[in-house]
Amino acid sequence: MDTTTIDTPQGQVRGRTENGVTAFLGVPYAAAPFGPNRFRAPTAPPSWDGVRDALDHGATVPKVGYRPPTSEILSEPVVEGDDCLNVAVYTPDVAGSAPVYVWIHGGAFVNGSNAVPAYDGSAFARDGVVAVVINYRLGVDGFARIEGAPANRGLLDQVAALEWVRDHIAAYGGDPAQVTVAGESAGAMSVATLLAMPRADGLFRRAILQSGGGHNVIAEETATRVAAALASSLSVDPTVDGFGSVPVDALLDAQRSLSDRVAAEAASGAWGELALKMMAFQPYVDGDVVPAEPYSRIADGAGADVEILIGTTSEEHAFFLVPAGIVPHITEDYLAAILAGYRLDPAALDVYRAQLPDASPGELMIAIMTDWFFRMPAVRIAEAHPAHVYEFTWRSPLFDGNLGACHALELPFVFDVLDKPETARITGPTPPQALADEMHRAWVDFVRTGNPGWGRYGAQRTVRMFPGTTVDDPRAATREVWDGVR
């Protein structure tokens, strides 16, 4: 292994160089969020004397981890240590001034890290882009409403990472004036929130949102109820001192148990908006860090100077339903209840049946839930803000082909990491490299120029299909059933 040492504002850093790409891993962008910093806003990054090795991934933040079957599909590395607010930097030339791609991982705001193999940024660096993959606090530490603590600490971490990029990335060969912030799932929801956050103004000029939009926040009242229930389960107060008195592992166990309880009780209405929004720990509207629902602010002009690339996979919700074996058990009555929960006219089901005439009730549910959670929030942002829109349509052969073009399937294509063995857990054994070449190139071109290779959504509602060509207003009929609803 060759190494490269550079001078940075924090001190000297040694990275590993291979095939023309230098990776600096585990570089802290803020102080460790423990001890006196627990549940506080991120503080200034540390500095050091001598040379700091950045040869291996840094610590990952506390997280609950995935359960089967999700754990059999997605990789979730754990790296012990306190300096978990760190970045992984992949650069083509430490003496250059390349555009920068900052990646915010997904994981439902409770899982994920920059150590996930699919987020290796080497292919971006190979193609002339500095890739920066960040960690941020998750679950209770990042998003619980805690008395005496700043709101939405996980989002404050993301802003701190972007400020680190602004102030430090030139030392790694990046241009701080050419930053694209990108993410998938909870990461894309974070990007939409950053677009609408005054604290993030000016920190990026382009944004990529993969399978996430601007509707995924909850009310402060809901966040307060969740925190109170968590505190009650632990017999502590919902305060910094109360939650801080609980060992990290015990807090994670309680977080998981409460999330299970919310999921079990949500349909009864016991948890209000979480019946639809599902995630007990996610950003909430606090009036300061998150002033209002991100989509509403974007529609009113927030982030108007930011160029946007946004899209979804065709069958997002198959990821959540097919591996768990739920699809064959969905009945017509359950499907009707789903429509009612979403406030859709019952006649909308006829529109979906016309679109998918051979679909079972479970397959129709995948389509409807995909549209509510992912497709329509993306459409609404594209309607409000000039954007390039894509749809990933390639279907995984796994689960007898029923996994389809599911949530997260596009990731190894975007990062061009189909050679990594972990990716076969979602793509199957022979994914098409030509599709990765095509999709990765579009992302690189957008980061470099703001043009991924096709026109903006606009009046024609142009969408780029991967694989395929551009299509105007795909599945217009099912899009229209959501007018005034989502």
mmCIF file of N, CA and C in Angstrom, residues 327-390:
data_model
loop_
_atom_site.group_PDB
_atom_site.id
_atom_site.type_symbol
_atom_site.label_atom_id
_atom_site.label_comp_id
_atom_site.label_asym_id
_atom_site.label_seq_id
_atom_site.Cartn_x
_atom_site.Cartn_y
_atom_site.Cartn_z
ATOM 1 N N VAL A 327 -46.053 -9.796 0.893
ATOM 2 C CA VAL A 327 -46.845 -9.512 -0.309
ATOM 3 C C VAL A 327 -47.957 -10.530 -0.557
ATOM 4 N N PRO A 328 -47.708 -11.847 -0.463
ATOM 5 C CA PRO A 328 -48.787 -12.794 -0.767
ATOM 6 C C PRO A 328 -49.962 -12.738 0.198
ATOM 7 N N HIS A 329 -49.774 -12.108 1.352
ATOM 8 C CA HIS A 329 -50.820 -12.108 2.382
ATOM 9 C C HIS A 329 -51.683 -10.845 2.362
ATOM 10 N N ILE A 330 -51.408 -9.939 1.455
ATOM 11 C CA ILE A 330 -52.201 -8.710 1.381
ATOM 12 C C ILE A 330 -53.555 -9.017 0.737
ATOM 13 N N THR A 331 -54.600 -8.606 1.402
ATOM 14 C CA THR A 331 -55.965 -8.845 0.919
ATOM 15 C C THR A 331 -56.541 -7.571 0.295
ATOM 16 N N GLU A 332 -57.675 -7.733 -0.389
ATOM 17 C CA GLU A 332 -58.369 -6.573 -0.946
ATOM 18 C C GLU A 332 -58.802 -5.614 0.162
ATOM 19 N N ASP A 333 -59.229 -6.152 1.283
ATOM 20 C CA ASP A 333 -59.651 -5.297 2.394
ATOM 21 C C ASP A 333 -58.485 -4.483 2.939
ATOM 22 N N TYR A 334 -57.325 -5.121 3.052
ATOM 23 C CA TYR A 334 -56.154 -4.393 3.555
ATOM 24 C C TYR A 334 -55.753 -3.304 2.569
ATOM 25 N N LEU A 335 -55.828 -3.627 1.288
ATOM 26 C CA LEU A 335 -55.501 -2.649 0.258
ATOM 27 C C LEU A 335 -56.434 -1.448 0.337
ATOM 28 N N ALA A 336 -57.714 -1.701 0.560
ATOM 29 C CA ALA A 336 -58.674 -0.610 0.711
ATOM 30 C C ALA A 336 -58.341 0.251 1.930
ATOM 31 N N ALA A 337 -57.893 -0.395 3.004
ATOM 32 C CA ALA A 337 -57.526 0.347 4.211
ATOM 33 C C ALA A 337 -56.308 1.234 3.961
ATOM 34 N N ILE A 338 -55.367 0.746 3.156
ATOM 35 C CA ILE A 338 -54.190 1.548 2.807
ATOM 36 C C ILE A 338 -54.626 2.810 2.065
ATOM 37 N N LEU A 339 -55.514 2.652 1.089
ATOM 38 C CA LEU A 339 -55.993 3.819 0.357
ATOM 39 C C LEU A 339 -56.680 4.806 1.286
ATOM 40 N N ALA A 340 -57.495 4.295 2.208
ATOM 41 C CA ALA A 340 -58.180 5.178 3.141
ATOM 42 C C ALA A 340 -57.186 5.911 4.034
ATOM 43 N N GLY A 341 -56.160 5.210 4.472
ATOM 44 C CA GLY A 341 -55.150 5.843 5.304
ATOM 45 C C GLY A 341 -54.435 6.976 4.593
ATOM 46 N N TYR A 342 -54.264 6.814 3.294
ATOM 47 C CA TYR A 342 -53.611 7.855 2.494
ATOM 48 C C TYR A 342 -54.595 8.916 2.000
ATOM 49 N N ARG A 343 -55.870 8.766 2.346
ATOM 50 C CA ARG A 343 -56.920 9.696 1.948
ATOM 51 C C ARG A 343 -57.130 9.719 0.435
ATOM 52 N N LEU A 344 -56.860 8.604 -0.201
ATOM 53 C CA LEU A 344 -57.107 8.486 -1.630
ATOM 54 C C LEU A 344 -58.553 8.100 -1.893
ATOM 55 N N ASP A 345 -59.122 8.634 -2.951
ATOM 56 C CA ASP A 345 -60.438 8.215 -3.403
ATOM 57 C C ASP A 345 -60.390 6.721 -3.725
ATOM 58 N N PRO A 346 -61.364 5.937 -3.268
ATOM 59 C CA PRO A 346 -61.352 4.506 -3.583
ATOM 60 C C PRO A 346 -61.233 4.217 -5.076
ATOM 61 N N ALA A 347 -61.702 5.139 -5.916
ATOM 62 C CA ALA A 347 -61.607 4.948 -7.361
ATOM 63 C C ALA A 347 -60.161 4.937 -7.840
ATOM 64 N N ALA A 348 -59.235 5.446 -7.013
ATOM 65 C CA ALA A 348 -57.824 5.416 -7.402
ATOM 66 C C ALA A 348 -57.333 3.995 -7.613
ATOM 67 N N LEU A 349 -57.918 3.051 -6.899
ATOM 68 C CA LEU A 349 -57.497 1.663 -7.062
ATOM 69 C C LEU A 349 -57.764 1.175 -8.482
ATOM 70 N N ASP A 350 -58.844 1.643 -9.088
ATOM 71 C CA ASP A 350 -59.113 1.259 -10.470
ATOM 72 C C ASP A 350 -58.040 1.793 -11.409
ATOM 73 N N VAL A 351 -57.517 2.971 -11.097
ATOM 74 C CA VAL A 351 -56.458 3.555 -11.921
ATOM 75 C C VAL A 351 -55.182 2.715 -11.812
ATOM 76 N N TYR A 352 -54.857 2.296 -10.596
ATOM 77 C CA TYR A 352 -53.684 1.438 -10.419
ATOM 78 C C TYR A 352 -53.893 0.076 -11.086
ATOM 79 N N ARG A 353 -55.109 -0.449 -11.024
ATOM 80 C CA ARG A 353 -55.370 -1.736 -11.686
ATOM 81 C C ARG A 353 -55.221 -1.613 -13.203
ATOM 82 N N ALA A 354 -55.652 -0.496 -13.751
ATOM 83 C CA ALA A 354 -55.496 -0.297 -15.193
ATOM 84 C C ALA A 354 -54.017 -0.210 -15.577
ATOM 85 N N GLN A 355 -53.225 0.373 -14.693
ATOM 86 C CA GLN A 355 -51.784 0.478 -14.940
ATOM 87 C C GLN A 355 -51.096 -0.874 -14.786
ATOM 88 N N LEU A 356 -51.560 -1.685 -13.838
ATOM 89 C CA LEU A 356 -50.953 -2.982 -13.526
ATOM 90 C C LEU A 356 -52.042 -4.054 -13.550
ATOM 91 N N PRO A 357 -52.528 -4.410 -14.722
ATOM 92 C CA PRO A 357 -53.708 -5.288 -14.792
ATOM 93 C C PRO A 357 -53.500 -6.690 -14.247
ATOM 94 N N ASP A 358 -52.259 -7.153 -14.190
ATOM 95 C CA ASP A 358 -52.000 -8.511 -13.710
ATOM 96 C C ASP A 358 -51.507 -8.538 -12.266
ATOM 97 N N ALA A 359 -51.513 -7.390 -11.591
ATOM 98 C CA ALA A 359 -50.924 -7.294 -10.257
ATOM 99 C C ALA A 359 -51.836 -7.893 -9.194
ATOM 100 N N SER A 360 -51.222 -8.547 -8.220
ATOM 101 C CA SER A 360 -51.942 -9.028 -7.036
ATOM 102 C C SER A 360 -52.195 -7.846 -6.106
ATOM 103 N N PRO A 361 -53.051 -8.014 -5.096
ATOM 104 C CA PRO A 361 -53.235 -6.935 -4.119
ATOM 105 C C PRO A 361 -51.913 -6.492 -3.486
ATOM 106 N N GLY A 362 -51.025 -7.431 -3.199
ATOM 107 C CA GLY A 362 -49.735 -7.070 -2.616
ATOM 108 C C GLY A 362 -48.886 -6.251 -3.560
ATOM 109 N N GLU A 363 -48.901 -6.589 -4.831
ATOM 110 C CA GLU A 363 -48.132 -5.830 -5.818
ATOM 111 C C GLU A 363 -48.727 -4.440 -6.027
ATOM 112 N N LEU A 364 -50.050 -4.341 -5.968
ATOM 113 C CA LEU A 364 -50.675 -3.022 -6.030
ATOM 114 C C LEU A 364 -50.305 -2.188 -4.813
ATOM 115 N N MET A 365 -50.202 -2.824 -3.654
ATOM 116 C CA MET A 365 -49.801 -2.097 -2.464
ATOM 117 C C MET A 365 -48.378 -1.559 -2.605
ATOM 118 N N ILE A 366 -47.480 -2.347 -3.196
ATOM 119 C CA ILE A 366 -46.126 -1.856 -3.450
ATOM 120 C C ILE A 366 -46.177 -0.586 -4.289
ATOM 121 N N ALA A 367 -46.966 -0.595 -5.348
ATOM 122 C CA ALA A 367 -47.048 0.571 -6.226
ATOM 123 C C ALA A 367 -47.606 1.783 -5.500
ATOM 124 N N ILE A 368 -48.677 1.591 -4.731
ATOM 125 C CA ILE A 368 -49.310 2.712 -4.037
ATOM 126 C C ILE A 368 -48.392 3.272 -2.956
ATOM 127 N N MET A 369 -47.770 2.401 -2.159
ATOM 128 C CA MET A 369 -46.886 2.870 -1.090
ATOM 129 C C MET A 369 -45.627 3.512 -1.662
ATOM 130 N N THR A 370 -45.123 2.978 -2.779
ATOM 131 C CA THR A 370 -43.981 3.602 -3.452
ATOM 132 C C THR A 370 -44.316 5.032 -3.845
ATOM 133 N N ASP A 371 -45.506 5.227 -4.384
ATOM 134 C CA ASP A 371 -45.884 6.568 -4.808
ATOM 135 C C ASP A 371 -46.040 7.505 -3.616
ATOM 136 N N TRP A 372 -46.660 7.030 -2.521
ATOM 137 C CA TRP A 372 -46.855 7.920 -1.370
ATOM 138 C C TRP A 372 -45.533 8.296 -0.715
ATOM 139 N N PHE A 373 -44.697 7.316 -0.477
ATOM 140 C CA PHE A 373 -43.460 7.583 0.261
ATOM 141 C C PHE A 373 -42.397 8.271 -0.590
ATOM 142 N N PHE A 374 -42.303 7.909 -1.865
ATOM 143 C CA PHE A 374 -41.123 8.285 -2.634
ATOM 144 C C PHE A 374 -41.422 9.054 -3.920
ATOM 145 N N ARG A 375 -42.262 8.478 -4.798
ATOM 146 C CA ARG A 375 -42.436 9.096 -6.107
ATOM 147 C C ARG A 375 -43.088 10.472 -6.022
ATOM 148 N N MET A 376 -44.198 10.600 -5.290
ATOM 149 C CA MET A 376 -44.897 11.876 -5.270
ATOM 150 C C MET A 376 -44.101 12.985 -4.568
ATOM 151 N N PRO A 377 -43.418 12.719 -3.452
ATOM 152 C CA PRO A 377 -42.564 13.774 -2.905
ATOM 153 C C PRO A 377 -41.492 14.249 -3.889
ATOM 154 N N ALA A 378 -40.942 13.314 -4.699
ATOM 155 C CA ALA A 378 -39.972 13.722 -5.714
ATOM 156 C C ALA A 378 -40.635 14.570 -6.789
ATOM 157 N N VAL A 379 -41.821 14.156 -7.241
ATOM 158 C CA VAL A 379 -42.558 14.926 -8.240
ATOM 159 C C VAL A 379 -42.848 16.333 -7.736
ATOM 160 N N ARG A 380 -43.258 16.442 -6.491
ATOM 161 C CA ARG A 380 -43.611 17.767 -5.955
ATOM 162 C C ARG A 380 -42.395 18.699 -5.927
ATOM 163 N N ILE A 381 -41.226 18.174 -5.579
ATOM 164 C CA ILE A 381 -40.036 19.025 -5.609
ATOM 165 C C ILE A 381 -39.732 19.432 -7.044
ATOM 166 N N ALA A 382 -39.855 18.496 -7.986
ATOM 167 C CA ALA A 382 -39.565 18.812 -9.386
ATOM 168 C C ALA A 382 -40.568 19.813 -9.956
ATOM 169 N N GLU A 383 -41.799 19.783 -9.461
ATOM 170 C CA GLU A 383 -42.783 20.773 -9.886
ATOM 171 C C GLU A 383 -42.468 22.151 -9.317
ATOM 172 N N ALA A 384 -41.905 22.182 -8.118
ATOM 173 C CA ALA A 384 -41.661 23.446 -7.433
ATOM 174 C C ALA A 384 -40.338 24.082 -7.810
ATOM 175 N N HIS A 385 -39.413 23.282 -8.304
ATOM 176 C CA HIS A 385 -38.031 23.730 -8.497
ATOM 177 C C HIS A 385 -37.499 23.064 -9.763
ATOM 178 N N PRO A 386 -36.974 23.811 -10.720
ATOM 179 C CA PRO A 386 -36.430 23.167 -11.930
ATOM 180 C C PRO A 386 -35.449 22.058 -11.557
ATOM 181 N N ALA A 387 -35.705 20.864 -12.035
ATOM 182 C CA ALA A 387 -34.904 19.711 -11.619
ATOM 183 C C ALA A 387 -34.798 18.708 -12.756
ATOM 184 N N HIS A 388 -33.707 17.977 -12.758
ATOM 185 C CA HIS A 388 -33.552 16.813 -13.615
ATOM 186 C C HIS A 388 -34.093 15.609 -12.847
ATOM 187 N N VAL A 389 -34.973 14.828 -13.472
ATOM 188 C CA VAL A 389 -35.653 13.721 -12.795
ATOM 189 C C VAL A 389 -35.286 12.413 -13.479
ATOM 190 N N TYR A 390 -35.070 11.374 -12.656
ATOM 191 C CA TYR A 390 -34.753 10.044 -13.176
ATOM 192 C C TYR A 390 -35.647 9.011 -12.512
#
